[in-house]
Coordinates of C-alpha atoms in Angstrom, one line a residue:
M587 CA -28.9 24.4 -0.9
I588 CA -28.3 21.7 -3.5
G589 CA -25.6 23.8 -5.1
G590 CA -23.9 24.5 -1.8
L591 CA -24.1 20.8 -0.9
S592 CA -22.6 19.8 -4.2
L593 CA -19.6 22.2 -3.7
F594 CA -19.3 20.9 -0.1
L595 CA -19.1 17.2 -1.1
Y596 CA -16.8 17.9 -4.1
G597 CA -14.5 20.1 -2.1
M598 CA -14.3 17.3 0.6
S599 CA -13.4 14.8 -2.2
V600 CA -10.8 17.0 -3.8
M601 CA -9.1 17.8 -0.5
G602 CA -9.2 14.1 0.6
N603 CA -7.6 13.0 -2.7
G604 CA -4.9 15.7 -2.4
L605 CA -4.1 14.7 1.1
S606 CA -3.9 11.0 0.1
K607 CA -1.6 11.7 -2.9
M608 CA 0.6 14.0 -0.8
A609 CA 1.0 11.3 1.8
G610 CA 1.9 8.9 -1.1
G611 CA 0.7 5.8 0.7
K612 CA 3.2 6.3 3.5
L613 CA 0.6 6.8 6.3
E614 CA -1.1 3.5 5.4
I615 CA 2.2 1.6 5.4
I616 CA 2.8 3.0 8.9
L617 CA -0.7 2.0 9.9
E618 CA 0.1 -1.5 8.6
K619 CA 3.4 -2.0 10.5
L620 CA 3.0 -0.1 13.8
T621 CA 0.0 -1.7 15.3
T622 CA 1.5 -4.3 17.7
K623 CA 0.3 -2.3 20.7
R624 CA -3.4 -1.5 20.8
I625 CA -2.9 2.0 22.3
F626 CA -0.5 2.8 19.4
A627 CA -3.2 1.4 17.0
V628 CA -5.8 3.8 18.4
L629 CA -3.4 6.8 18.1
L630 CA -2.4 5.8 14.6
G631 CA -6.0 5.3 13.5
A632 CA -6.9 8.8 14.8
G633 CA -3.9 10.4 13.2
V634 CA -4.3 8.8 9.8
T635 CA -8.0 9.5 9.7
A636 CA -7.4 13.2 10.7
V637 CA -5.0 13.5 7.7
I638 CA -7.0 11.7 5.1
Q639 CA -10.3 13.2 6.4
S640 CA -12.3 10.0 6.2
S641 CA -13.0 7.4 8.9
S642 CA -14.8 5.3 6.2
A643 CA -11.6 5.2 4.1
T644 CA -9.5 4.2 7.1
T645 CA -12.0 1.4 8.1
V646 CA -12.1 0.1 4.5
M647 CA -8.3 0.0 4.5
V648 CA -8.4 -2.0 7.7
V649 CA -10.9 -4.5 6.2
G650 CA -8.5 -4.8 3.3
F651 CA -5.5 -5.4 5.6
V652 CA -7.4 -8.1 7.5
N653 CA -8.7 -9.7 4.3
S654 CA -5.1 -9.9 3.0
G655 CA -3.8 -11.4 6.3
I656 CA -1.6 -8.4 6.9
M657 CA -3.3 -7.5 10.1
K658 CA -5.0 -9.4 12.9
L659 CA -8.5 -8.6 14.3
S660 CA -6.9 -7.7 17.7
Q661 CA -4.8 -5.0 15.8
A662 CA -7.8 -3.8 13.7
V663 CA -10.0 -3.0 16.7
G664 CA -7.6 -0.3 17.9
I665 CA -7.4 1.4 14.5
I666 CA -11.2 1.3 14.1
M667 CA -11.6 3.0 17.5
G668 CA -8.9 5.6 16.6
A669 CA -10.6 6.3 13.3
N670 CA -13.8 7.4 15.1
I671 CA -11.8 10.0 17.0
G672 CA -9.9 11.2 13.9
T673 CA -13.1 11.9 11.9
T674 CA -14.1 14.6 14.4
I675 CA -11.4 16.9 13.1
T676 CA -13.5 17.8 10.1
S677 CA -16.4 19.0 12.2
W678 CA -14.1 21.4 14.1
M679 CA -12.8 22.8 10.8
L680 CA -16.3 23.3 9.6
S681 CA -17.3 25.0 12.9
L682 CA -15.2 28.0 11.8
T683 CA -18.1 29.1 9.6
G684 CA -20.1 29.8 12.8
I685 CA -17.6 32.3 14.2
E686 CA -19.1 35.7 14.9
G687 CA -17.6 39.0 16.0
S688 CA -16.4 42.4 14.8
T689 CA -12.8 42.3 15.8
I690 CA -10.2 41.9 13.0
W691 CA -8.8 38.6 14.4
L692 CA -12.3 37.0 14.5
K693 CA -13.0 38.1 11.0
L694 CA -9.7 36.6 9.8
L695 CA -10.7 33.3 11.3
K696 CA -13.9 33.1 9.3
P697 CA -13.7 30.9 6.2
S698 CA -15.2 33.7 4.1
S699 CA -12.1 35.8 4.8
F700 CA -9.3 33.3 4.2
S701 CA -10.9 30.7 1.8
P702 CA -10.6 33.0 -1.3
V703 CA -6.8 33.4 -0.5
L704 CA -6.4 29.7 -0.2
A705 CA -8.3 29.1 -3.4
A706 CA -6.1 31.6 -5.3
I707 CA -2.9 30.0 -3.9
G708 CA -4.2 26.6 -4.7
I709 CA -5.1 27.4 -8.3
I710 CA -1.7 29.0 -8.9
F711 CA 0.0 25.9 -7.6
M712 CA -2.1 23.7 -9.8
M713 CA -1.6 25.7 -13.0
T714 CA 2.1 26.3 -12.5
S715 CA 3.3 22.9 -11.4
K716 CA 4.2 19.8 -13.4
D717 CA 1.7 17.0 -13.8
E718 CA 1.2 15.0 -10.6
S719 CA 3.9 16.8 -8.6
K720 CA 3.7 17.4 -4.8
K721 CA 3.1 21.1 -5.5
K722 CA 0.1 20.2 -7.5
D723 CA -1.2 17.9 -4.8
A724 CA -0.7 20.8 -2.3
G725 CA -2.7 23.0 -4.6
G726 CA -5.5 20.4 -4.7
I727 CA -5.6 20.4 -0.9
L728 CA -5.9 24.2 -0.7
L729 CA -8.4 24.4 -3.5
G730 CA -10.5 21.5 -2.1
F731 CA -10.6 23.1 1.3
A732 CA -11.7 26.5 -0.1
I733 CA -14.4 24.8 -2.2
L734 CA -15.6 22.9 0.8
M735 CA -15.8 26.1 2.9
F736 CA -17.6 27.9 0.1
G737 CA -20.1 25.1 -0.1
M738 CA -20.6 25.2 3.7
E739 CA -21.2 29.0 3.5
A740 CA -23.6 28.6 0.6
M741 CA -25.6 25.9 2.5
S742 CA -25.8 28.0 5.6
E743 CA -27.0 31.1 3.7
A744 CA -29.5 29.0 1.7
V745 CA -31.2 27.6 4.8
S746 CA -31.0 30.7 6.9
G747 CA -34.4 31.8 5.4
L748 CA -36.1 28.8 6.8
A749 CA -35.7 30.2 10.4
D750 CA -39.2 31.7 10.2
D751 CA -40.8 28.8 8.3
P752 CA -43.3 27.0 10.6
S753 CA -43.3 23.8 8.6
F754 CA -39.5 23.6 8.8
S755 CA -39.6 24.2 12.5
K756 CA -42.3 21.6 12.9
M757 CA -40.2 19.0 11.0
M758 CA -37.1 19.7 13.1
T759 CA -39.2 19.3 16.3
A760 CA -40.3 15.9 15.1
F761 CA -36.6 14.8 14.9
S762 CA -36.3 15.5 18.6
N763 CA -37.7 12.1 19.0
P764 CA -34.5 10.1 19.8
I765 CA -35.4 7.1 17.7
L766 CA -36.6 9.1 14.7
G767 CA -33.5 11.4 14.9
M768 CA -31.2 8.4 15.0
I769 CA -32.8 6.9 12.0
V770 CA -32.6 10.1 10.0
G771 CA -28.9 10.6 10.9
A772 CA -28.1 6.9 10.1
V773 CA -29.9 7.0 6.7
L774 CA -28.4 10.3 5.6
T775 CA -24.9 9.2 6.5
A776 CA -25.4 5.8 4.8
I777 CA -26.6 7.5 1.6
I778 CA -23.6 9.9 1.3
Q779 CA -21.2 7.4 3.0
S780 CA -19.4 10.0 5.1
S781 CA -20.1 11.0 8.7
S782 CA -18.0 14.1 8.2
A783 CA -20.2 15.3 5.4
S784 CA -23.5 14.5 7.2
V785 CA -22.2 16.3 10.3
G786 CA -21.3 19.3 8.1
I787 CA -24.8 19.4 6.7
L788 CA -26.2 19.4 10.2
Q789 CA -23.9 22.2 11.1
A790 CA -25.1 24.2 8.1
L791 CA -28.7 23.7 9.2
C792 CA -27.8 25.3 12.5
A793 CA -27.9 28.6 10.7
T794 CA -31.7 28.5 10.7
G795 CA -31.7 28.6 14.5
A796 CA -34.5 26.0 14.4
V797 CA -32.1 23.1 15.1
H798 CA -32.1 22.6 18.9
Y799 CA -29.6 20.3 20.7
S800 CA -32.6 18.0 21.4
V801 CA -32.7 17.4 17.6
A802 CA -29.0 17.5 16.9
L803 CA -28.0 15.0 19.6
P804 CA -29.9 11.9 18.3
I805 CA -29.1 12.8 14.7
I806 CA -25.3 12.8 15.5
M807 CA -25.7 9.5 17.3
G808 CA -27.4 8.1 14.2
Q809 CA -24.6 9.4 12.0
N810 CA -22.1 7.3 13.9
I811 CA -24.1 4.2 13.0
G812 CA -24.7 5.2 9.4
T813 CA -20.9 5.6 8.7
C814 CA -20.5 1.8 9.3
V815 CA -22.4 1.1 6.0
T816 CA -19.2 1.8 3.9
S817 CA -17.1 -0.8 5.7
I818 CA -19.9 -3.4 5.7
I819 CA -20.3 -2.9 1.9
S820 CA -16.5 -3.2 1.4
A821 CA -16.5 -6.5 3.4
I822 CA -19.0 -8.2 1.0
G823 CA -17.1 -11.0 -0.7
A824 CA -14.2 -10.8 1.7
N825 CA -13.0 -13.6 4.0
K826 CA -14.5 -14.2 7.5
N827 CA -11.9 -12.1 9.4
A828 CA -12.5 -9.1 7.1
R829 CA -16.2 -9.4 7.6
R830 CA -15.5 -9.6 11.4
A831 CA -13.5 -6.3 11.2
A832 CA -16.5 -4.6 9.6
M833 CA -18.7 -6.0 12.3
I834 CA -16.4 -4.7 15.0
H835 CA -16.8 -1.2 13.5
L836 CA -20.6 -1.6 13.5
Y837 CA -20.8 -3.0 17.1
F838 CA -18.5 -0.4 18.4
N839 CA -20.7 2.4 17.1
L840 CA -24.0 0.6 17.6
I841 CA -23.5 -0.5 21.2
G842 CA -21.8 2.8 22.1
T843 CA -24.7 4.8 20.7
I844 CA -27.4 2.6 22.4
V845 CA -25.7 2.7 25.8
F846 CA -25.1 6.4 25.6
M847 CA -28.7 7.2 24.5
I848 CA -30.2 5.1 27.3
M849 CA -28.0 6.6 29.9
F850 CA -28.4 10.1 28.7
Y851 CA -32.1 10.1 28.5
F852 CA -32.5 8.2 31.7
I853 CA -30.4 10.9 33.5
N854 CA -32.3 13.6 31.6
A855 CA -35.6 12.3 33.0
F856 CA -34.4 13.3 36.5
V857 CA -32.0 16.2 35.8
N858 CA -33.7 17.7 32.8
F859 CA -30.7 19.1 30.8
A860 CA -31.5 22.7 30.0
F861 CA -29.2 22.9 27.0
L862 CA -31.4 20.6 25.0
S863 CA -33.9 23.4 24.4
E864 CA -31.2 25.8 23.1
S865 CA -30.5 26.4 19.5
A866 CA -27.5 24.4 18.3
N867 CA -24.5 26.0 16.7
A868 CA -21.6 24.6 14.5
A869 CA -19.1 24.5 17.4
G870 CA -21.7 22.8 19.7
I871 CA -22.2 20.1 17.1
A872 CA -18.5 19.5 16.8
L873 CA -18.2 19.3 20.6
I874 CA -20.9 16.7 20.9
H875 CA -19.4 14.7 18.0
S876 CA -16.0 14.7 19.6
L877 CA -17.1 14.0 23.2
F878 CA -19.2 11.0 22.2
N879 CA -16.4 9.4 20.1
I880 CA -13.6 10.1 22.5
G881 CA -15.9 8.9 25.4
A882 CA -16.8 5.8 23.5
V883 CA -13.2 4.9 22.9
I884 CA -12.3 5.4 26.6
C885 CA -15.3 3.3 27.7
W886 CA -14.9 0.4 25.2
Y887 CA -11.0 0.3 25.1
P888 CA -10.8 -2.2 28.0
F889 CA -13.4 -4.4 26.3
S890 CA -11.7 -4.5 22.9
D891 CA -11.2 -8.3 23.1
G892 CA -15.0 -8.6 23.9
L893 CA -15.8 -6.8 20.6
V894 CA -13.5 -9.2 18.8
K895 CA -15.2 -12.2 20.4
L896 CA -18.7 -10.8 19.6
A897 CA -17.7 -10.3 15.9
E898 CA -16.3 -13.9 15.8
I899 CA -19.6 -15.3 17.2
T900 CA -21.6 -13.3 14.7
I901 CA -19.4 -14.4 11.7
S902 CA -18.6 -18.0 12.6
G903 CA -16.8 -20.5 10.4
D904 CA -13.8 -22.8 9.9
D905 CA -10.8 -20.7 10.7
K906 CA -8.4 -23.4 9.4
K907 CA -10.0 -23.4 6.0
E908 CA -9.8 -19.6 6.0
K909 CA -6.1 -19.7 6.8
V910 CA -5.5 -21.8 3.7
E911 CA -7.2 -19.2 1.6
E912 CA -5.2 -16.4 3.2
D913 CA -1.9 -18.1 2.3
T914 CA -2.6 -17.5 -1.4
I915 CA -0.5 -14.6 -2.8
S916 CA -2.8 -11.6 -3.4
I917 CA -3.3 -7.9 -2.9
D918 CA -6.7 -6.8 -1.8
E919 CA -8.8 -5.1 -4.5
R920 CA -10.0 -2.5 -2.0
F921 CA -6.6 -0.9 -2.1
I922 CA -7.1 0.2 -5.8
E923 CA -9.3 3.0 -4.6
R924 CA -6.3 4.5 -2.8
P925 CA -3.7 4.3 -5.7
A926 CA -0.7 5.7 -3.7
F927 CA -1.0 3.1 -1.1
A928 CA -1.8 0.3 -3.6
M929 CA 1.5 1.2 -5.3
E930 CA 3.4 0.9 -2.0
V931 CA 1.9 -2.6 -1.5
C932 CA 2.9 -3.5 -5.1
R933 CA 6.4 -2.3 -4.4
T934 CA 6.6 -4.5 -1.2
K935 CA 5.2 -7.5 -3.1
S936 CA 7.6 -7.1 -6.0
R937 CA 10.5 -6.9 -3.5
E938 CA 9.4 -10.1 -1.9
M939 CA 9.2 -11.7 -5.4
A940 CA 12.8 -10.5 -6.2
E941 CA 14.2 -11.9 -3.0
L942 CA 12.5 -15.2 -3.6
A943 CA 14.0 -15.4 -7.1
Q944 CA 17.4 -14.6 -5.8
K945 CA 17.1 -17.3 -3.1
A946 CA 16.0 -19.8 -5.7
I947 CA 19.1 -19.2 -7.8
K948 CA 21.5 -19.3 -4.8
L949 CA 20.0 -22.7 -3.6
A950 CA 20.1 -24.0 -7.2
T951 CA 23.8 -23.1 -7.7
E952 CA 24.7 -24.6 -4.3
T953 CA 23.1 -28.0 -5.2
L954 CA 25.0 -28.3 -8.5
L955 CA 28.2 -29.5 -6.7
D956 CA 26.6 -30.5 -3.4
Y957 CA 23.4 -32.4 -4.1
D958 CA 20.6 -32.2 -1.5
S959 CA 17.1 -33.4 -2.2
D960 CA 15.5 -31.1 0.3
T961 CA 17.2 -28.1 -1.4
I962 CA 15.9 -29.2 -4.7
E963 CA 12.3 -29.4 -3.4
E964 CA 12.8 -25.9 -1.9
V965 CA 13.8 -24.5 -5.3
I966 CA 10.7 -26.1 -6.9
R967 CA 8.5 -24.5 -4.2
L968 CA 10.1 -21.1 -4.7
E969 CA 9.7 -21.2 -8.5
A970 CA 6.0 -22.0 -8.1
L971 CA 5.7 -19.1 -5.6
V972 CA 7.4 -16.6 -7.9
D973 CA 5.0 -17.6 -10.7
Q974 CA 2.1 -16.7 -8.4
Y975 CA 3.7 -13.4 -7.7
E976 CA 4.1 -12.6 -11.4
D977 CA 0.5 -13.5 -12.2
M978 CA -0.9 -11.5 -9.2
L979 CA 1.3 -8.4 -9.7
G980 CA 0.8 -8.2 -13.4
A981 CA -3.0 -8.4 -13.2
Y982 CA -3.2 -6.0 -10.3
L983 CA -0.9 -3.4 -11.9
V984 CA -2.9 -3.4 -15.1
K985 CA -6.0 -2.5 -13.1
L986 CA -4.2 0.1 -11.1
S987 CA -2.8 1.7 -14.3
S988 CA -6.3 3.1 -15.1
K989 CA -6.3 5.2 -11.8
N990 CA -4.9 8.7 -11.3
I991 CA -1.4 8.1 -10.0
S992 CA 1.6 10.4 -9.5
V993 CA 4.5 10.5 -12.0
E994 CA 6.8 8.8 -9.4
D995 CA 4.3 6.0 -9.0
S996 CA 3.9 5.7 -12.8
L997 CA 7.7 5.3 -13.2
S998 CA 7.8 2.8 -10.4
M999 CA 4.9 0.9 -12.0
S1000 CA 6.8 0.7 -15.3
V1001 CA 9.9 -0.7 -13.6
I1002 CA 7.9 -3.3 -11.7
L1003 CA 5.9 -4.4 -14.8
H1004 CA 9.1 -4.8 -16.9
S1005 CA 11.1 -6.5 -14.1
I1006 CA 8.6 -9.1 -12.8
S1007 CA 8.8 -11.2 -16.0
D1008 CA 12.6 -11.2 -15.6
F1009 CA 12.4 -12.4 -12.0
E1010 CA 10.0 -15.1 -13.1
R1011 CA 12.4 -16.2 -15.8
I1012 CA 15.3 -16.2 -13.2
S1013 CA 13.3 -18.6 -11.1
D1014 CA 12.6 -20.8 -14.1
H1015 CA 16.3 -21.1 -14.8
A1016 CA 16.9 -21.9 -11.1
L1017 CA 14.4 -24.8 -11.6
N1018 CA 16.4 -25.9 -14.7
L1019 CA 19.6 -25.9 -12.7
A1020 CA 17.9 -28.0 -10.0
Q1021 CA 16.8 -30.5 -12.7
S1022 CA 20.4 -30.6 -14.0
S1023 CA 21.6 -31.3 -10.5
K1024 CA 19.1 -34.2 -10.3
K1025 CA 20.4 -35.6 -13.5
I1026 CA 24.0 -35.5 -12.3
N1027 CA 23.0 -37.2 -9.0
K1028 CA 20.8 -39.8 -10.7
K1029 CA 23.5 -40.8 -13.3
E1030 CA 26.2 -40.6 -10.7
L1031 CA 28.3 -38.3 -12.7
S1032 CA 31.2 -36.1 -11.5
F1033 CA 33.1 -33.3 -13.0
S1034 CA 36.9 -33.0 -13.1
K1035 CA 38.7 -30.7 -10.6
S1036 CA 39.2 -28.0 -13.3
A1037 CA 35.6 -28.2 -14.4
R1038 CA 34.4 -27.9 -10.8
R1039 CA 36.6 -24.8 -10.3
E1040 CA 35.1 -23.3 -13.4
I1041 CA 31.5 -24.0 -12.2
V1042 CA 32.2 -22.6 -8.8
A1043 CA 33.6 -19.4 -10.5
I1044 CA 30.6 -18.8 -12.7
C1045 CA 28.1 -19.7 -10.0
N1046 CA 29.8 -17.2 -7.7
A1047 CA 29.6 -14.6 -10.4
V1048 CA 25.9 -15.3 -11.0
D1049 CA 25.1 -15.1 -7.3
D1050 CA 26.9 -11.7 -7.2
I1051 CA 25.0 -10.4 -10.2
C1052 CA 21.7 -11.5 -8.7
S1053 CA 22.5 -9.9 -5.5
L1054 CA 23.4 -6.6 -7.2
A1055 CA 20.3 -6.6 -9.4
V1056 CA 17.9 -7.5 -6.5
S1057 CA 19.5 -5.0 -4.2
G1058 CA 19.3 -2.2 -6.8
F1059 CA 15.7 -3.1 -7.5
C1060 CA 14.6 -3.4 -3.9
N1061 CA 16.3 -0.1 -2.8
D1062 CA 15.5 1.7 -6.1
N1063 CA 19.3 2.3 -6.4
S1064 CA 20.4 3.0 -9.9
E1065 CA 24.0 3.5 -8.8
K1066 CA 24.2 -0.1 -7.6
A1067 CA 22.4 -1.3 -10.7
S1068 CA 25.1 0.3 -12.8
H1069 CA 27.6 -2.3 -11.6
V1070 CA 25.5 -5.1 -13.0
E1071 CA 26.4 -4.7 -16.7
P1072 CA 30.2 -5.1 -16.3
L1073 CA 29.6 -8.3 -14.3
E1074 CA 27.2 -9.5 -17.0
E1075 CA 30.0 -9.1 -19.6
V1076 CA 32.3 -11.0 -17.3
I1077 CA 29.8 -13.9 -17.1
D1078 CA 29.6 -13.9 -20.9
T1079 CA 33.3 -14.2 -21.1
L1080 CA 33.4 -16.9 -18.4
T1081 CA 30.8 -18.9 -20.3
K1082 CA 32.8 -18.8 -23.6
T1083 CA 36.0 -19.7 -21.7
I1084 CA 34.5 -22.6 -19.9
K1085 CA 33.0 -24.0 -23.1
K1086 CA 36.4 -23.7 -24.8
N1087 CA 38.1 -25.5 -21.9
H1088 CA 35.5 -28.2 -22.0
I1089 CA 36.2 -28.8 -25.7
N1090 CA 39.9 -29.1 -24.9
R1091 CA 39.1 -31.7 -22.2
L1092 CA 36.9 -33.6 -24.6
K1093 CA 39.8 -33.7 -27.1
K1094 CA 42.1 -35.0 -24.5
G1095 CA 39.5 -37.6 -23.3
K1096 CA 39.3 -36.1 -19.8
C1097 CA 35.5 -35.5 -20.1
G1098 CA 32.6 -37.5 -21.5
I1099 CA 29.9 -36.4 -24.0
E1100 CA 27.0 -36.9 -21.5
K1101 CA 28.6 -34.6 -18.9
G1102 CA 29.3 -32.1 -21.7
F1103 CA 25.6 -31.9 -22.5
I1104 CA 24.7 -31.2 -18.9
L1105 CA 27.5 -28.6 -18.5
E1106 CA 26.1 -26.9 -21.7
D1107 CA 22.7 -26.7 -20.1
I1108 CA 24.1 -25.4 -16.9
L1109 CA 26.1 -22.7 -18.6
T1110 CA 23.1 -21.7 -20.8
D1111 CA 20.9 -21.2 -17.7
L1112 CA 23.5 -19.3 -15.8
E1113 CA 24.3 -17.0 -18.7
R1114 CA 20.6 -16.3 -19.2
V1115 CA 20.1 -15.5 -15.5
S1116 CA 22.8 -12.8 -16.0
D1117 CA 20.9 -11.5 -19.0
H1118 CA 17.7 -11.1 -17.0
C1119 CA 19.7 -9.3 -14.2
S1120 CA 21.0 -7.0 -16.9
N1121 CA 17.4 -6.3 -18.1
I1122 CA 16.3 -5.4 -14.6
A1123 CA 19.3 -3.1 -14.0
L1124 CA 19.0 -1.3 -17.3
E1125 CA 15.3 -0.7 -16.7
L1126 CA 16.1 0.9 -13.4
I1127 CA 18.9 3.0 -14.8
T1128 CA 17.1 4.3 -17.9
I1129 CA 14.0 5.2 -15.9
H1130 CA 16.0 7.2 -13.4
N1131 CA 17.8 8.9 -16.3
N1132 CA 14.5 9.6 -18.0
D1133 CA 15.9 7.8 -21.0
Y1134 CA 13.4 4.9 -21.5
N1135 CA 15.6 3.3 -24.1
T1136 CA 17.5 0.4 -22.8
H1137 CA 18.9 -0.5 -26.3
G1138 CA 20.6 2.9 -26.6
Y1139 CA 22.1 2.7 -23.1
F1140 CA 25.7 1.8 -24.2
K1141 CA 25.5 4.0 -27.3
N1142 CA 25.0 7.1 -25.2
F1143 CA 28.2 6.4 -23.1
S1144 CA 30.7 9.2 -22.9
D1145 CA 34.4 8.3 -23.4
K1146 CA 34.9 8.6 -19.6
E1147 CA 31.9 6.3 -18.9
R1148 CA 33.1 3.8 -21.5
D1149 CA 36.6 3.7 -20.0
S1150 CA 35.1 3.2 -16.5
F1151 CA 32.9 0.4 -17.7
Y1152 CA 35.8 -1.6 -19.3
N1153 CA 38.1 -0.9 -16.3
E1154 CA 35.6 -2.4 -14.0
Y1155 CA 35.0 -5.3 -16.4
E1156 CA 38.8 -6.1 -16.6
E1157 CA 39.2 -5.8 -12.8
L1158 CA 36.3 -8.2 -12.2
L1159 CA 37.4 -10.7 -14.8
T1160 CA 41.1 -10.7 -13.8
S1161 CA 41.1 -10.2 -10.1
C1162 CA 37.8 -11.7 -8.9
F1163 CA 37.5 -14.8 -11.1
L1164 CA 40.3 -16.0 -13.4
M1165 CA 43.1 -15.6 -11.0
K1166 CA 41.3 -17.0 -7.9
T1167 CA 40.1 -20.1 -9.7
G1168 CA 43.2 -20.9 -11.5
M1169 CA 41.5 -20.7 -14.9
R1170 CA 43.7 -20.1 -17.9

């Protein structure tokens, strides 16, 4: 029994991990974005839970979404309801072990017939595929399912001998007491933290023939309450709304169970349901589990807002203070336990950071020749925000790196870790440019027409290179990133040309020393912004080419690539900048 249970739980874990890695965090992203209508939230909750095979995991994700401010309680309630429906799929899969019959088709449907085949295919996939590939994940799913079914068969066979044991029959009869049965179901599920697993154990016990529906019914009801423990534990230390999401899960199952039990046994007192005295089977357990959860969703769906209100009354507090805390840039620690989704969240956050850094540079270059105090303040705000993103992403990715992630996610992590420091430095240079603008305005300085044309030219070039680098990074587009380096060379040339022209103006007395110092600072900041854009682009290109050597990028150019590079450089330098601005 213990050996079968161990295989069963391990198989469920392997299959669940394989399904999660195969999905690659995409399901959770859909869950996060497509929950504006409650009925969609219910359907999505059911679908995602059916795929990842764990209502507890879905509910913990919801707690994390609410804690991060990504999702509102009104959206969360629909997903929680749907998760309760989705979790019933596992019990139907496990009910296949109870199929009996002598026909060839019924024999093929029994897990003992097809599980060895799935196990063989799964192990072949895992041994012949590359590390962390989709094929290996598929192998893990098949192998996990086969192990789960073997464990289920082992448990059923182990307990079948208890059918004639009077003490076991007496113990099972005691559980027909509704309250005691509910307590046993709740405690068992709370211990193993999986209603699917506890239902599977109950289905295995049905092989004894000593488990009647009068015993199974209250235990199943208790299992629905026990599964709430996982979300409640995950909500410890979270904000008030996250704790309210966990309470919605508890209230939905607790109230639904109590109301159902009272109504059922009240009606039974008059009708006396005959099926309660019959021996339960695996399919009957799955049917009761499904009918209760689907019925509970149908009954409580119109009262969803009432569940939210009840949770808010239970977990009261200052929502305004909570809102201030939610505005802090962060990624919920709960997501680390689902690495594929955590990486999707990190990608989203890193894209936000990149766009903020780009916006800071654009505003800073605009204010150089058209001073605006509000724009300066916005640049200062953006720079502080980008700093927060870097600190948060760096710390989170270091923690995530210890988890078992796919090769694709590992490469993505490398690009993000290398790039966030460059985006942070870009925002620092935007702040420096804003400070230069303040100096120009405070000292009432003005540049000559030729100097202004030159500043406009190099600012346009820097805006373009930032746009290319950020677009390439956000869209994981190495082709777009390949156009960054020629533009970076153009900006280097522009910087040298402008400095040379400035010296000539100094010699002719057309420009003062003080303006020269400020211009030098501006050029230094702009040129370094282009360097950081180059770093980001090269990181993206070398990762995609499996090169990992940014220093050797140009050395590995073929003659054709080198010619293409310099042709693009000459075209940009001549057509886009020098001729348009009148620079000589």
